[in-house]
């Protein structure tokens, strides 16, 4: 691994924007940006992996800058009415990483940038604890969604440990989430 140059970051930002533009051109109804589970954008968010000292590192605003620039770029290019969904970790489950409070702050920044909905993910692929295992009770992570709902206006989506449609429906009825992302359940 090596630190990306500013030019490389700008290329990645522009590639995300262009990918969503091509999606719209192909008649998709919105764009979905993945900023979680240890993939590249989440590495910018995280205190664990982002040790940059430029405009993309340090403060929480700088660590969120790439994601904010992607959302802003999509809205400028495709219009404010083209929906942008952004998925990010509510809790990285990574020692030394960003806290759930940090991630809520970043979520507010993404909302302000124009994200139309947020999808809450849990953990990174290399987290030392499981986020999906059967040992975790159904609905366990809804406490994170509840905290986000108190601070955000955009709809929240969630999938982690909501394997049962009954648990997911109750979470929506209780106002903890707005949408259920069934993910793997749709493959069964």
Short mmCIF file of C-alpha atoms in Angstrom, two decimals:
data_model
loop_
_atom_site.label_atom_id
_atom_site.label_comp_id
_atom_site.label_asym_id
_atom_site.label_seq_id
_atom_site.Cartn_x
_atom_site.Cartn_y
_atom_site.Cartn_z
CA UNK A 1 0.00 0.00 0.00
CA UNK A 2 0.98 3.58 -0.55
CA UNK A 3 -0.72 6.89 0.01
CA UNK A 4 -2.67 8.09 -3.01
CA UNK A 5 -1.66 11.36 -4.61
CA UNK A 6 -4.22 14.17 -4.70
CA UNK A 7 -4.48 13.63 -8.45
CA UNK A 8 -5.29 9.95 -7.94
CA UNK A 9 -7.97 10.84 -5.38
CA UNK A 10 -9.50 13.27 -7.87
CA UNK A 11 -9.46 10.54 -10.55
CA UNK A 12 -11.30 8.16 -8.20
CA UNK A 13 -13.80 10.90 -7.29
CA UNK A 14 -14.46 11.62 -10.96
CA UNK A 15 -14.75 7.89 -11.75
CA UNK A 16 -17.48 7.53 -9.11
CA UNK A 17 -19.35 10.51 -10.55
CA UNK A 18 -19.01 9.19 -14.11
CA UNK A 19 -20.14 5.71 -13.05
CA UNK A 20 -23.35 7.13 -11.63
CA UNK A 21 -23.80 9.31 -14.73
CA UNK A 22 -23.56 6.18 -16.87
CA UNK A 23 -26.10 4.50 -14.60
CA UNK A 24 -28.53 7.33 -15.18
CA UNK A 25 -27.86 7.12 -18.91
CA UNK A 26 -28.76 3.41 -18.68
CA UNK A 27 -32.10 4.39 -17.03
CA UNK A 28 -31.23 3.61 -13.42
CA UNK A 29 -33.41 5.59 -11.01
CA UNK A 30 -30.56 6.60 -8.68
CA UNK A 31 -26.97 6.05 -7.68
CA UNK A 32 -25.67 3.99 -4.76
CA UNK A 33 -22.23 4.81 -3.39
CA UNK A 34 -20.48 2.23 -1.22
CA UNK A 35 -18.47 3.90 1.52
CA UNK A 36 -18.22 1.14 4.07
CA UNK A 37 -16.89 -2.23 5.23
CA UNK A 38 -13.23 -1.33 4.67
CA UNK A 39 -13.44 -0.41 1.02
CA UNK A 40 -11.60 2.67 -0.27
CA UNK A 41 -13.95 5.47 0.77
CA UNK A 42 -14.28 4.03 4.28
CA UNK A 43 -10.49 4.06 4.52
CA UNK A 44 -10.64 7.85 4.15
CA UNK A 45 -13.27 8.08 6.94
CA UNK A 46 -11.35 5.92 9.39
CA UNK A 47 -8.86 7.09 11.99
CA UNK A 48 -7.29 3.64 11.71
CA UNK A 49 -6.32 3.88 8.04
CA UNK A 50 -6.23 7.59 7.23
CA UNK A 51 -2.98 9.15 8.41
CA UNK A 52 -2.93 11.83 5.71
CA UNK A 53 -1.92 15.39 6.59
CA UNK A 54 -3.42 17.10 3.54
CA UNK A 55 -7.00 18.18 2.80
CA UNK A 56 -8.12 14.50 2.82
CA UNK A 57 -6.83 13.67 6.29
CA UNK A 58 -6.74 14.83 9.89
CA UNK A 59 -10.01 16.47 10.85
CA UNK A 60 -13.30 14.67 10.47
CA UNK A 61 -14.30 17.19 7.79
CA UNK A 62 -11.18 16.36 5.80
CA UNK A 63 -11.68 12.61 6.20
CA UNK A 64 -15.23 13.01 4.82
CA UNK A 65 -14.11 15.29 1.98
CA UNK A 66 -13.85 12.61 -0.75
CA UNK A 67 -17.38 11.33 -0.08
CA UNK A 68 -18.77 14.87 0.09
CA UNK A 69 -17.06 15.74 -3.21
CA UNK A 70 -18.52 12.63 -4.88
CA UNK A 71 -22.06 13.44 -3.73
CA UNK A 72 -21.67 17.11 -4.67
CA UNK A 73 -20.27 16.16 -8.09
CA UNK A 74 -23.14 13.78 -8.80
CA UNK A 75 -25.71 16.42 -7.82
CA UNK A 76 -24.02 19.08 -9.96
CA UNK A 77 -23.76 16.79 -12.98
CA UNK A 78 -27.11 14.98 -12.78
CA UNK A 79 -29.29 17.45 -10.91
CA UNK A 80 -30.58 17.72 -7.37
CA UNK A 81 -33.55 15.48 -8.15
CA UNK A 82 -31.41 12.44 -9.09
CA UNK A 83 -31.36 10.28 -5.93
CA UNK A 84 -28.01 9.46 -4.36
CA UNK A 85 -27.87 6.74 -1.71
CA UNK A 86 -24.74 6.38 0.38
CA UNK A 87 -23.79 3.29 2.38
CA UNK A 88 -21.40 3.66 5.31
CA UNK A 89 -20.53 1.93 8.55
CA UNK A 90 -22.46 2.96 11.62
CA UNK A 91 -19.73 1.16 13.57
CA UNK A 92 -16.46 -0.01 11.99
CA UNK A 93 -15.86 -2.56 14.76
CA UNK A 94 -12.15 -1.84 14.27
CA UNK A 95 -9.94 -1.08 17.27
CA UNK A 96 -8.42 2.36 16.73
CA UNK A 97 -10.94 3.17 14.03
CA UNK A 98 -13.60 5.84 13.90
CA UNK A 99 -16.23 5.70 16.62
CA UNK A 100 -19.98 5.42 16.05
CA UNK A 101 -20.17 9.10 17.08
CA UNK A 102 -17.61 10.02 14.38
CA UNK A 103 -19.62 8.10 11.81
CA UNK A 104 -22.84 9.93 12.78
CA UNK A 105 -21.01 13.23 12.24
CA UNK A 106 -19.87 12.04 8.84
CA UNK A 107 -23.44 10.95 8.05
CA UNK A 108 -24.66 14.49 8.81
CA UNK A 109 -22.02 15.87 6.43
CA UNK A 110 -23.18 13.48 3.70
CA UNK A 111 -26.78 14.53 4.28
CA UNK A 112 -25.78 18.20 4.01
CA UNK A 113 -23.88 17.41 0.79
CA UNK A 114 -27.09 16.05 -0.75
CA UNK A 115 -27.28 12.33 0.03
CA UNK A 116 -30.94 11.35 -0.30
CA UNK A 117 -30.74 8.21 1.86
CA UNK A 118 -28.14 6.45 3.97
CA UNK A 119 -27.54 2.72 4.32
CA UNK A 120 -26.09 1.64 7.64
CA UNK A 121 -23.44 -1.06 7.49
CA UNK A 122 -21.73 -2.72 10.43
CA UNK A 123 -18.05 -3.62 10.63
CA UNK A 124 -15.31 -4.09 8.11
CA UNK A 125 -14.50 -7.32 6.32
CA UNK A 126 -11.42 -7.63 8.54
CA UNK A 127 -13.07 -6.59 11.82
CA UNK A 128 -11.89 -8.81 14.68
CA UNK A 129 -15.51 -9.48 15.69
CA UNK A 130 -18.35 -10.82 13.59
CA UNK A 131 -21.09 -8.49 12.45
CA UNK A 132 -23.27 -11.07 10.69
CA UNK A 133 -22.93 -14.31 12.64
CA UNK A 134 -25.86 -16.26 14.02
CA UNK A 135 -24.56 -15.57 17.54
CA UNK A 136 -25.67 -11.94 17.13
CA UNK A 137 -29.38 -11.54 17.94
CA UNK A 138 -31.80 -10.40 15.23
CA UNK A 139 -32.14 -6.62 15.31
CA UNK A 140 -29.10 -6.20 17.56
CA UNK A 141 -27.65 -3.21 15.67
CA UNK A 142 -30.88 -1.23 15.58
CA UNK A 143 -29.62 0.83 18.53
CA UNK A 144 -27.20 2.46 16.07
CA UNK A 145 -30.01 3.25 13.63
CA UNK A 146 -32.05 4.79 16.46
CA UNK A 147 -29.19 7.16 17.28
CA UNK A 148 -28.88 8.16 13.62
CA UNK A 149 -32.64 8.73 13.25
CA UNK A 150 -32.49 11.32 16.04
CA UNK A 151 -29.96 13.41 14.12
CA UNK A 152 -30.78 12.93 10.44
CA UNK A 153 -33.67 13.81 8.17
CA UNK A 154 -32.88 11.51 5.24
CA UNK A 155 -34.30 7.97 5.15
CA UNK A 156 -32.19 5.24 6.73
CA UNK A 157 -31.77 1.73 5.37
CA UNK A 158 -30.29 -1.27 7.15
CA UNK A 159 -29.68 -4.96 6.58
CA UNK A 160 -27.27 -6.27 9.22
CA UNK A 161 -28.92 -8.86 11.47
CA UNK A 162 -32.36 -8.12 10.06
CA UNK A 163 -32.65 -11.53 8.41
CA UNK A 164 -36.32 -11.94 9.27
CA UNK A 165 -38.92 -9.83 7.49
CA UNK A 166 -40.85 -9.73 10.78
CA UNK A 167 -37.94 -8.15 12.65
CA UNK A 168 -37.37 -5.71 9.80
CA UNK A 169 -41.05 -4.79 9.58
CA UNK A 170 -41.18 -4.13 13.32
CA UNK A 171 -38.05 -1.95 13.04
CA UNK A 172 -39.77 0.08 10.32
CA UNK A 173 -43.05 0.25 12.26
CA UNK A 174 -41.13 1.44 15.33
CA UNK A 175 -39.48 4.19 13.27
CA UNK A 176 -35.95 2.84 13.75
CA UNK A 177 -35.31 2.49 10.00
CA UNK A 178 -37.18 3.59 6.90
CA UNK A 179 -36.21 0.79 4.50
CA UNK A 180 -35.02 -2.77 4.86
CA UNK A 181 -32.14 -3.92 2.66
CA UNK A 182 -32.68 -7.69 2.62
CA UNK A 183 -29.48 -8.37 0.61
CA UNK A 184 -28.58 -12.06 1.02
CA UNK A 185 -32.14 -13.05 1.92
CA UNK A 186 -33.15 -12.30 -1.67
CA UNK A 187 -30.69 -14.94 -2.87
CA UNK A 188 -32.40 -17.72 -0.89
#
